[in-house]
Coordinates of C-alpha atoms in Angstrom, one line a residue:
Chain A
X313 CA 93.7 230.1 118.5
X314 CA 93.0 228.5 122.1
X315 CA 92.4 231.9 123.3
X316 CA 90.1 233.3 120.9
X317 CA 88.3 230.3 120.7
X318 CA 87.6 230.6 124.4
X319 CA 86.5 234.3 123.8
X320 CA 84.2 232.7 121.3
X321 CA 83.1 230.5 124.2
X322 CA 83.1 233.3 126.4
X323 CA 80.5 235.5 124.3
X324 CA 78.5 232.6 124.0
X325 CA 77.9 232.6 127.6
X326 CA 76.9 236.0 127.5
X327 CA 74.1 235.5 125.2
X328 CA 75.7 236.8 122.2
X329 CA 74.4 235.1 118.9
X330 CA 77.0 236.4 116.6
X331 CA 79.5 234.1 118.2
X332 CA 77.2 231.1 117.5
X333 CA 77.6 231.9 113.9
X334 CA 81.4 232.6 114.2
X335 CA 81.7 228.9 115.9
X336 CA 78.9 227.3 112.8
X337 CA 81.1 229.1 109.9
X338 CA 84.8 227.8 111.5
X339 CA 83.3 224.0 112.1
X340 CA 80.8 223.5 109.4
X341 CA 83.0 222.4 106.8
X342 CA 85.3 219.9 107.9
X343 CA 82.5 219.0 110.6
X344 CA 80.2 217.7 107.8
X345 CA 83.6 216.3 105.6
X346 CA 84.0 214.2 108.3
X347 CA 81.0 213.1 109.3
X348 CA 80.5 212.5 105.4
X349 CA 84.1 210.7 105.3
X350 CA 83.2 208.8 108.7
X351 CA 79.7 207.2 107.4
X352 CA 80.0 207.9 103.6
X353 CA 76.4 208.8 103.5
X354 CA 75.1 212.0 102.9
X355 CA 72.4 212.3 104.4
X356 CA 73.2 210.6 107.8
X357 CA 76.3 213.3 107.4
X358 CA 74.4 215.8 107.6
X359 CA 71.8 214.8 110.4
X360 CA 74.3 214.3 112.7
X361 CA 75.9 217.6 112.3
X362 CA 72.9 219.4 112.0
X363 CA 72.0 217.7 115.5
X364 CA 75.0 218.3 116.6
X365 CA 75.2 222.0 116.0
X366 CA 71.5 222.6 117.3
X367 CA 72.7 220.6 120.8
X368 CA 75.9 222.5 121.2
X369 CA 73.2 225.9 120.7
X370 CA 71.2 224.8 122.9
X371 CA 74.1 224.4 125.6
X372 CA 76.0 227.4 124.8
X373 CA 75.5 229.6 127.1
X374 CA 76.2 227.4 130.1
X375 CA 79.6 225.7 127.9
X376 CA 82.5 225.2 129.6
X377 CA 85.4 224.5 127.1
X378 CA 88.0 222.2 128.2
X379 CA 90.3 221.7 125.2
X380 CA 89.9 222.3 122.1
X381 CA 86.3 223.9 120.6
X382 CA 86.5 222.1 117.5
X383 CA 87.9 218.9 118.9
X384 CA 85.1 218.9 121.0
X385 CA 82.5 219.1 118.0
X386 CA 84.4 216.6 116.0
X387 CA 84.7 214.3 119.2
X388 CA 80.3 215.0 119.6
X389 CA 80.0 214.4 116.0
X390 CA 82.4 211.3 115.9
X391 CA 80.7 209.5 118.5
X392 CA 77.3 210.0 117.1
X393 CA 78.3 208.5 113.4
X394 CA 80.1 205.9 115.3
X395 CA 76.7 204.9 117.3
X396 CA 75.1 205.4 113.7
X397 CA 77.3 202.8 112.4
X398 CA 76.5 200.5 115.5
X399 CA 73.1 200.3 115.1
X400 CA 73.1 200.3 111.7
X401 CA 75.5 197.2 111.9
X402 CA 73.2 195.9 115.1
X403 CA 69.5 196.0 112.7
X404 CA 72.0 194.6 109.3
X405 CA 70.6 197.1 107.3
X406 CA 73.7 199.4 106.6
X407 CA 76.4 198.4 104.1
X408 CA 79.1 200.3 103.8
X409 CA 79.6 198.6 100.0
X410 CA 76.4 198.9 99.0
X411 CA 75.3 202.8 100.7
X412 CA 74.2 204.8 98.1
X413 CA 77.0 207.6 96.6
X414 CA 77.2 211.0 98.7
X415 CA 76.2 212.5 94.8
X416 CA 73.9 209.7 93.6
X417 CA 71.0 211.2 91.5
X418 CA 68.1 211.1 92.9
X419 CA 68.8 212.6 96.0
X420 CA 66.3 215.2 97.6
X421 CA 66.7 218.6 96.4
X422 CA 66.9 220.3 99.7
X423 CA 70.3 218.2 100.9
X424 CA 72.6 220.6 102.8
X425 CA 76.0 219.2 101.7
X426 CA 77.0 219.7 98.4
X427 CA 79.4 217.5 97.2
X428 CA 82.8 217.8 94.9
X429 CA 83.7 215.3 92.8
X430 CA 86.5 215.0 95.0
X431 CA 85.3 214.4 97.9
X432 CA 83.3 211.7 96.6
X433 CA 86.7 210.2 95.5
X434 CA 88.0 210.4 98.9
X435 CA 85.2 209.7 101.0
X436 CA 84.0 206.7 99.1
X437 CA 88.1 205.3 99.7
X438 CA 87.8 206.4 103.1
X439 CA 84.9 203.7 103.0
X440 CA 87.3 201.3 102.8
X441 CA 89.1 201.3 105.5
X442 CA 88.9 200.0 108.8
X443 CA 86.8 201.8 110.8
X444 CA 89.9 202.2 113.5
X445 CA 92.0 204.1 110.6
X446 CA 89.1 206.1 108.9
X447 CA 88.5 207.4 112.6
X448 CA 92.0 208.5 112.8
X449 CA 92.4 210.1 109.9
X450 CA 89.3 212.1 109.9
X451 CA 89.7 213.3 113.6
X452 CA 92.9 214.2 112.5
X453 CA 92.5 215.5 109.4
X454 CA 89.2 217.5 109.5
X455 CA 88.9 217.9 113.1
X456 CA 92.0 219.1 114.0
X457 CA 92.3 217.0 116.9
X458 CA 95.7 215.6 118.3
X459 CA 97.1 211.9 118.4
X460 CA 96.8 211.9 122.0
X461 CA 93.7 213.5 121.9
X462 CA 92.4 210.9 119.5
X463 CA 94.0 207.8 121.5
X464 CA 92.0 209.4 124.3
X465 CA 88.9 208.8 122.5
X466 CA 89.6 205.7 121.1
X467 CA 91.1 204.1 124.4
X468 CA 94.1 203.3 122.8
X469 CA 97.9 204.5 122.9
X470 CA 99.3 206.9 121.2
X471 CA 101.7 204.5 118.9
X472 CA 98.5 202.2 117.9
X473 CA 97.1 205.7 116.7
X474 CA 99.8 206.7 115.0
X475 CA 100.3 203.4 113.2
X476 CA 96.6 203.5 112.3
X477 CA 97.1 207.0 110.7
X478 CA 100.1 205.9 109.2
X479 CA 98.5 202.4 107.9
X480 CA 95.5 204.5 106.7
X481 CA 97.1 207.0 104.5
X482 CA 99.1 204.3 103.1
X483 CA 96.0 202.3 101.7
X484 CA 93.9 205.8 100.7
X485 CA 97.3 206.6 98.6
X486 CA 97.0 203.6 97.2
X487 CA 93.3 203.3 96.6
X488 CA 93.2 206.5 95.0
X489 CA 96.4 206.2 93.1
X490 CA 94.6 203.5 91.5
X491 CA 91.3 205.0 91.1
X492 CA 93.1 208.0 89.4
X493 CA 95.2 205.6 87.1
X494 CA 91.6 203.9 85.9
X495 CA 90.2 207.4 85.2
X496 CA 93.1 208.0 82.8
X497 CA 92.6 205.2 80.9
X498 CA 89.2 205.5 80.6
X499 CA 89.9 208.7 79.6
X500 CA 92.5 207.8 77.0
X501 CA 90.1 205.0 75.5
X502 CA 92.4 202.2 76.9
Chain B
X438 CA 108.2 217.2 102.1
X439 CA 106.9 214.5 104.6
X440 CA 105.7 211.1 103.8
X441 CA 102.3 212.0 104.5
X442 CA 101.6 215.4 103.3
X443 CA 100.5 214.3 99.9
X444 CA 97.7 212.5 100.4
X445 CA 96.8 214.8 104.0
X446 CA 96.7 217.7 101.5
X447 CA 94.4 215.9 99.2
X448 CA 92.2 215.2 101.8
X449 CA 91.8 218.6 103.0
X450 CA 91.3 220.1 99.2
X451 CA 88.6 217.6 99.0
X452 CA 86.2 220.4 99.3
X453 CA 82.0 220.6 100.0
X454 CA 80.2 223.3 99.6
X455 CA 76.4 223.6 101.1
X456 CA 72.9 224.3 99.4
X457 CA 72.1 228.4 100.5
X458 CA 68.2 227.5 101.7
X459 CA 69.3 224.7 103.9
X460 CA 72.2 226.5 105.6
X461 CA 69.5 229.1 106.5
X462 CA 67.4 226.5 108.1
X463 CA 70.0 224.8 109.9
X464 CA 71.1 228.5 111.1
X465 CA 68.1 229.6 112.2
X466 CA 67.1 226.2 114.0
X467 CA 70.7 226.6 116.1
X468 CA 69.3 230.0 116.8
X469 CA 66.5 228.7 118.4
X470 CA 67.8 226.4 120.2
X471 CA 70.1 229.7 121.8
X472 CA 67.6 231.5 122.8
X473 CA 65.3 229.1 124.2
X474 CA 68.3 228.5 126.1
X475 CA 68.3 231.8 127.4
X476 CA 68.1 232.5 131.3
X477 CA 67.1 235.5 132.8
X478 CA 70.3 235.3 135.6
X479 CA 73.0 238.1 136.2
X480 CA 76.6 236.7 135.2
X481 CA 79.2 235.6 137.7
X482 CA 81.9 237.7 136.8
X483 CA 84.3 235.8 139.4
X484 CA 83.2 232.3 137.9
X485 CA 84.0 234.3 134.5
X486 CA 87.4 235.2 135.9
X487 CA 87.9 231.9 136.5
X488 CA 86.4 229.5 134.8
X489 CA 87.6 231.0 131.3
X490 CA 90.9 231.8 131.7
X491 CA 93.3 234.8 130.8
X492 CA 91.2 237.4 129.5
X493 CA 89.0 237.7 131.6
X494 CA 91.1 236.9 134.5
X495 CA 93.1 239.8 133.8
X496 CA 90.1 242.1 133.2
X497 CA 88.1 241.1 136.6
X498 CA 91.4 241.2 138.4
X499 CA 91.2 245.0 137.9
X500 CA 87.5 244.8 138.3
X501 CA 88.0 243.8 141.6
X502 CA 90.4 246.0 142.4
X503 CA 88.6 248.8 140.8
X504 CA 85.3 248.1 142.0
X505 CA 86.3 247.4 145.7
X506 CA 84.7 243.9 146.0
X507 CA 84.6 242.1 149.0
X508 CA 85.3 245.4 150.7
X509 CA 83.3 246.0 154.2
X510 CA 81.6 243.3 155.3
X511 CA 84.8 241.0 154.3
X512 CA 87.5 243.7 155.3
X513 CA 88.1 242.6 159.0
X514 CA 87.9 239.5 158.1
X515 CA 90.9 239.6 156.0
X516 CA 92.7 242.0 158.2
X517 CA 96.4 240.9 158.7
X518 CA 99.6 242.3 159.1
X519 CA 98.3 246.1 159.5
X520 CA 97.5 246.1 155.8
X521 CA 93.3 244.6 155.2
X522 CA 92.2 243.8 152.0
X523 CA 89.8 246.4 151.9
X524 CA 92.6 249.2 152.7
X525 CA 93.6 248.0 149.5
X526 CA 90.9 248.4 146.9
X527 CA 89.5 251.3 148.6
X528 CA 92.6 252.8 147.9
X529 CA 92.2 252.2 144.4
X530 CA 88.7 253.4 144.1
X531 CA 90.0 256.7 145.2
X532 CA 92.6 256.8 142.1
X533 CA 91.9 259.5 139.2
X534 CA 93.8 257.4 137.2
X535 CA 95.6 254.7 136.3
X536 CA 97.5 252.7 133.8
X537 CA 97.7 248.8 133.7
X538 CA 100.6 246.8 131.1
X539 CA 98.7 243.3 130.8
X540 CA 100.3 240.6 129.4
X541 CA 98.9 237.3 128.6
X542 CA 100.3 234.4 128.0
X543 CA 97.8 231.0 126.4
X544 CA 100.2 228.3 127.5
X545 CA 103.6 227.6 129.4
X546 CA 105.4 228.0 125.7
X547 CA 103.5 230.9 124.7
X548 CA 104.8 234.0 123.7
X549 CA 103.0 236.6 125.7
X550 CA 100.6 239.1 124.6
X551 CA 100.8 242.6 125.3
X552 CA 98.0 245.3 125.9
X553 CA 98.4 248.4 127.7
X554 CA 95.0 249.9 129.8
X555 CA 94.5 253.9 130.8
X556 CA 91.1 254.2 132.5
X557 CA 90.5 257.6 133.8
X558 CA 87.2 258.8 135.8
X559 CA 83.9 258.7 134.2
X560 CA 84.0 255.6 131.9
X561 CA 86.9 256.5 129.9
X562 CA 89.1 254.5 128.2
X563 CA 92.2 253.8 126.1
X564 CA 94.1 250.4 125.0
X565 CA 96.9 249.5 123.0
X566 CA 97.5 246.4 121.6
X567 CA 99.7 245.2 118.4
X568 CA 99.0 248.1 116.3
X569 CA 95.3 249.1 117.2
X570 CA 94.7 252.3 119.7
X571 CA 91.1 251.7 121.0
X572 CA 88.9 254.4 122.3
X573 CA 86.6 253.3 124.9
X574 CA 83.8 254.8 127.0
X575 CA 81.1 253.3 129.2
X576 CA 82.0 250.1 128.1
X577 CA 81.9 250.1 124.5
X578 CA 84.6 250.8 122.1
X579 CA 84.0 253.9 120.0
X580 CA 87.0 253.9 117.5
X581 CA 89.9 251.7 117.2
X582 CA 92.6 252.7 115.0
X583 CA 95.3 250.6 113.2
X584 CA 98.6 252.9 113.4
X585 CA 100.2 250.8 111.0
X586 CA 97.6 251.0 108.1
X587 CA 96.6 254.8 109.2
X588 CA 93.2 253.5 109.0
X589 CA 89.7 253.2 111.5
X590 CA 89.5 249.7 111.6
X591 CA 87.0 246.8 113.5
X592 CA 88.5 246.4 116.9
X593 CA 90.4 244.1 118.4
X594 CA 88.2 241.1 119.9
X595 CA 89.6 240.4 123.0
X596 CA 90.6 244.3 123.6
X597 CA 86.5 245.3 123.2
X598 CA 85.8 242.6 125.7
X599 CA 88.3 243.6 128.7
X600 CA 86.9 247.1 127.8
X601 CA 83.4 245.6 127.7
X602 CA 84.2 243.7 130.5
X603 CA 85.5 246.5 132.6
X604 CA 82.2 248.8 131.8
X605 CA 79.7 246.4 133.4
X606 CA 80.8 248.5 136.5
X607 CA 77.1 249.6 137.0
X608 CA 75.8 245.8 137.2
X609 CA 78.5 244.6 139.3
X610 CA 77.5 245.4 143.2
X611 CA 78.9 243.8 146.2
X612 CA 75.2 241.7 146.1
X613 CA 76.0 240.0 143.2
X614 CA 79.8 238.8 144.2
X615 CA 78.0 237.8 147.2
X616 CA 75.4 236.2 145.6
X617 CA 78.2 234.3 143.5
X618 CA 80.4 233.4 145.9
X619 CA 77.9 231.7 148.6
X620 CA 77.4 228.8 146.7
X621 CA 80.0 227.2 149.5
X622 CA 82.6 229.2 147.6
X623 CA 83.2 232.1 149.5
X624 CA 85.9 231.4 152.2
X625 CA 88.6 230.1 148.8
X626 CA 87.8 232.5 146.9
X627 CA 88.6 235.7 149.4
X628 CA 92.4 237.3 148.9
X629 CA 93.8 236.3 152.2
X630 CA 97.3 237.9 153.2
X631 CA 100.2 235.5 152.0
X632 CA 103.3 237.3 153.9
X633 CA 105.8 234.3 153.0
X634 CA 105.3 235.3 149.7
X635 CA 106.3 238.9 149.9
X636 CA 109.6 239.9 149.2
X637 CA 110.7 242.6 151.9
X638 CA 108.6 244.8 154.5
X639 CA 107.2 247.2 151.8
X640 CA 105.0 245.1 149.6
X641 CA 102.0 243.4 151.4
X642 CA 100.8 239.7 149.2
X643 CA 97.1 238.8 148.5
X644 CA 96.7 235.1 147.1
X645 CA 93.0 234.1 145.9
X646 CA 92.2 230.5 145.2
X647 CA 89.8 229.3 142.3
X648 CA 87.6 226.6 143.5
X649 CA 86.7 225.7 139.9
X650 CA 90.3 225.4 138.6
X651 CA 93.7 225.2 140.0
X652 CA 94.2 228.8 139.3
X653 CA 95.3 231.0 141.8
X654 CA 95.5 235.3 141.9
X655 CA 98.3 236.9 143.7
X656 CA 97.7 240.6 144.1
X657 CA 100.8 242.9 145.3
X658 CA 100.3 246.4 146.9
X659 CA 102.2 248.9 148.9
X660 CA 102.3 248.8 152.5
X661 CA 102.7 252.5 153.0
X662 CA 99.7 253.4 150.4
X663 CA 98.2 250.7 150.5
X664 CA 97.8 251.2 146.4
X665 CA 98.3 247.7 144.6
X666 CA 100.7 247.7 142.2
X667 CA 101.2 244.2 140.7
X668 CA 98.6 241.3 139.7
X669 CA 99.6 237.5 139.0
X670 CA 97.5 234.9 137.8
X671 CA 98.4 231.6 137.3
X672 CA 96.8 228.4 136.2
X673 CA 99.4 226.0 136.9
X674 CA 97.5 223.4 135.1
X675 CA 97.9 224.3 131.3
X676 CA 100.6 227.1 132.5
X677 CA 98.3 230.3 131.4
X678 CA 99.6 233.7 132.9
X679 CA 98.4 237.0 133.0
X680 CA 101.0 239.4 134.6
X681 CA 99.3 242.8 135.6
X682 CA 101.6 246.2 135.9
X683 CA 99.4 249.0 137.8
X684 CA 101.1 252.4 138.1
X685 CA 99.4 255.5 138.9
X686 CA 99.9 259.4 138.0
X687 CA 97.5 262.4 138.3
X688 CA 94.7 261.8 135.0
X689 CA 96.3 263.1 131.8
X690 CA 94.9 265.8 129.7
X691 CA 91.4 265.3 128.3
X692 CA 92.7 265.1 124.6
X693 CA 94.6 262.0 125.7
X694 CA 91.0 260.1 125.5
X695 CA 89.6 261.9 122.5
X696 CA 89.3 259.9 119.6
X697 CA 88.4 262.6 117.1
X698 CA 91.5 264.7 118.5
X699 CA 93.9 260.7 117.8
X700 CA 92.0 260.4 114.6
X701 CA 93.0 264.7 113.4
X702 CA 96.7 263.5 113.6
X703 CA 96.4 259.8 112.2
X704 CA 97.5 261.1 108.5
X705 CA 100.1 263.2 109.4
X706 CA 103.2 261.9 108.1
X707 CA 105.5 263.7 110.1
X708 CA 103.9 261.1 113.1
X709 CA 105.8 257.8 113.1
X710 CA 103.9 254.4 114.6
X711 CA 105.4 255.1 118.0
X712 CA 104.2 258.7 118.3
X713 CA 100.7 257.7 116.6
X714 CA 100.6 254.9 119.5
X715 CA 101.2 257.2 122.4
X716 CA 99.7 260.7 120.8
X717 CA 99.1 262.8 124.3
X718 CA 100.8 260.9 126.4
X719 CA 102.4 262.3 129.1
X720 CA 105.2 260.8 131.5
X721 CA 104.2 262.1 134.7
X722 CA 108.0 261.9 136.0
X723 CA 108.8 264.0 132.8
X724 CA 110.3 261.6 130.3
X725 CA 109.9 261.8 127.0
X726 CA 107.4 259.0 125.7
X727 CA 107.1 259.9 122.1
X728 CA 109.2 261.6 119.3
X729 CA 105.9 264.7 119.9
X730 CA 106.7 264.7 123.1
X731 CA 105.2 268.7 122.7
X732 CA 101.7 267.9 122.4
X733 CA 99.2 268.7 124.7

């Protein structure tokens, strides 16, 4: 994987443009479920990747990859919902409890990210976590990216990232356990 | 199963999907973007070597070779020993032929990877790797094959680019390594003679140092012919390796490079994989190489 992912890298230096669509169909997915996981809002998903993805074009051909490709996008898109968050946090306008569902109705017709049911099951749990754990899991998770790699990131050591993976999945399990069990008995008339 | 696989395999099925017209735009903006990007500057094929690890290390380490850079104006300079650096690749220029085993290896626990080179005179071309037989000729890959399948198949990725790689011949001049290497890079980046490292009278050492990476290139040729016969290169910082074995023999028959001729024989079932692999090969020394060892 490291090798042909730096043959990806390597074409994109040259100027060819079919790798830049090999590199958007590989990362697309799990870039946007975790920007979606990370923020739990749709359309702030979906900017940062977009911007994300036009950036990383835009750099291409003079990229030199270091580690991992799609670590480094998850890392690029992680730190730009992270400063999302910040601000958001810094001008009190975003609530995490109150955002509006990834799916709501209502939303604009051109929206990039379509949505399972899910995913909307496990993003809006992911919601619930501390920021710290929901980082983990998604980096992990969706971006492929090492515990070391990760406690890089997060300037922390490897043992608090793996207890905040481990303390994560925990509480999701949990959360959606009981979401699940309230879905049957609404189901079952209870 | 492990504790956590449960709920890590629920998040990954937790599947999105994405609206057609909006992937288009985001596509097409990132396209943008690219070319806007785009420089009119030739490439740096040693910064290539270097900077991007084992493919194209292996491939521009034959390059070099092949192409005789840093030969003249840099030749006395590396003189040492009796044997000068350009002795060396202007011996190789002067082969009809030759065959290169290339292995690669992504990381100190790897497991290596395997692809064997011909190049004869005027752009030809052949490569095996895994099961594909590639056809090559001014640096683009005309047919690859799949012996296991019997089939014509997309080539191999990283075999098109060594052979792509190995075709810019007619861009790469002495001016442009020049050019590339006088950004304050050009005394590191010269093979200088290494004789501690060589292992008895016979074999003369070349070591190369990256300036953009630990990486280092060892190149080992014969003192009497001055023909190189060995390539290391080594990146002692995440352990990548590509080990080069160069051996020469007089160019094989014409037929050995002809697609159409490998592709008249791909059905025949009296062919095995190994035979299909090496169809027209000859050992030079007389061996046999495949179970036809009567062909042409």
């Amino acid at each position: 994987m490291k090798l042909e992912e730096r043959l990806l890298v390597w074409r994109l230096n040259r100027g060819d443009a079919t790798a830049l669509s090999e590199v958007y169909e590989r990362c697309r997915d799990d870039l946007l479920r975790l920007a979606g996981s990370m923020l739990h809002d749709g359309p702030a998903a979906e900017d940062i990747v977009q911007d994300v993805f036009v950036a990383f074009a835009g750099a291409a051909r003079t990229f030199r990859l270091t580690g991992r490709l799609k670590g480094y996008l998850a890392t690029c898109v992680a730190n730009a919902a992270r400063n999302r968050l910040k601000a958001a946090a810094r001008r009190r306008t975003t609530d995490l409890d109150e955002a509006a569902s990834l799916a709501s109705p209502g939303e604009p017709p051109d929206r990039w990210m379509v949505i399972s049911e899910q995913f909307e099951r496990v993003s809006g749990a992911m919601a619930d976590l501390p920021a710290e754990q929901r980082e983990v899991i998604t980096l992990h998770v969706y971006g492929d990216m090492t515990f070391r790699e990760i406690a890089e990131w997060q300037q922390a050591s490897i043992k608090t990232v793996q207890s905040r993976y481990r303390y994560g999945l925990d509480k999701l399990r949990s959360a959606l356990n009981e979401d699940q069990s309230a879905k049957c008995k609404t189901q079952s008339g209870e | 199963m492990k504790p956590n696989e449960d709920i890590e395999r629920v998040l990954k099925e937790a599947s999105i999907d994405v609206d057609g017209a909006a992937d288009r735009r985001i596509r097409e903006r990132m396209r943008q973007a690219y070319d806007r990007s785009a420089a009119p500057r030739r490439p740096d094929y040693w910064g290539l070597a270097f900077e991007s690890r084992p493919v194209r290390w292996a491939a521009a380490a034959v390059i070099l070779l092949a192409l005789g850079v840093l030969v003249g104006q840099f030749g006395t300079m590396l003189s040492g020993g009796g044997v000068a650096w350009a002795e060396v690749t202007q011996r190789f220029q002067s082969v009809p032929f030759f065959y290169a085993s290339i292995y690669m290896r992504d990381g100190a626990l790897a497991e290596p990877r395997q692809f064997e080179l011909w190049m004869g005179k005027g752009g030809h071309a052949r490569m095996r790797v895994g099961p594909q037989v590639l056809f090559g000729n001014g640096g683009q890959v005309t047919h690859a094959f799949d012996v296991r399948s019997r089939a014509e198949v997309e080539a191999d990725r990283t075999a098109a680019d060594i052979i792509g790689i190995l075709a810019t011949s007619d861009e790469f001049s002495l001016e442009t390594v020049i050019r590339s290497l006088s950004e304050g890079k050009l005394l590191e980046v010269t093979p200088a003679m290494n004789a501690e490292a060589a292992l008895g009278e016979d074999l003369v050492v070349f070591d190369a140092q990256s300036v953009v990476s630990p990486g280092w290139v060892r190149i080992y040729a014969l003192r009497e012919s001055r023909l190189p016969v060995g390539l290391r290169i080594w990146d002692p910082a995440e352990g990548f390796c590509v080990d080069v074995l160069i051996t020469y023999a007089k160019e094989p028959p014409e037929v050995f490079f002809d697609a159409d001729a490998f592709a008249a024989h791909l059905h025949d079932p009296d062919r095995s994989e190994t035979s299909l692999a090496y169809m027209f090969l000859k050992d030079p020394g007389g061996q046999i190489v495949t179970p036809h060892h009567q062909d042409p």
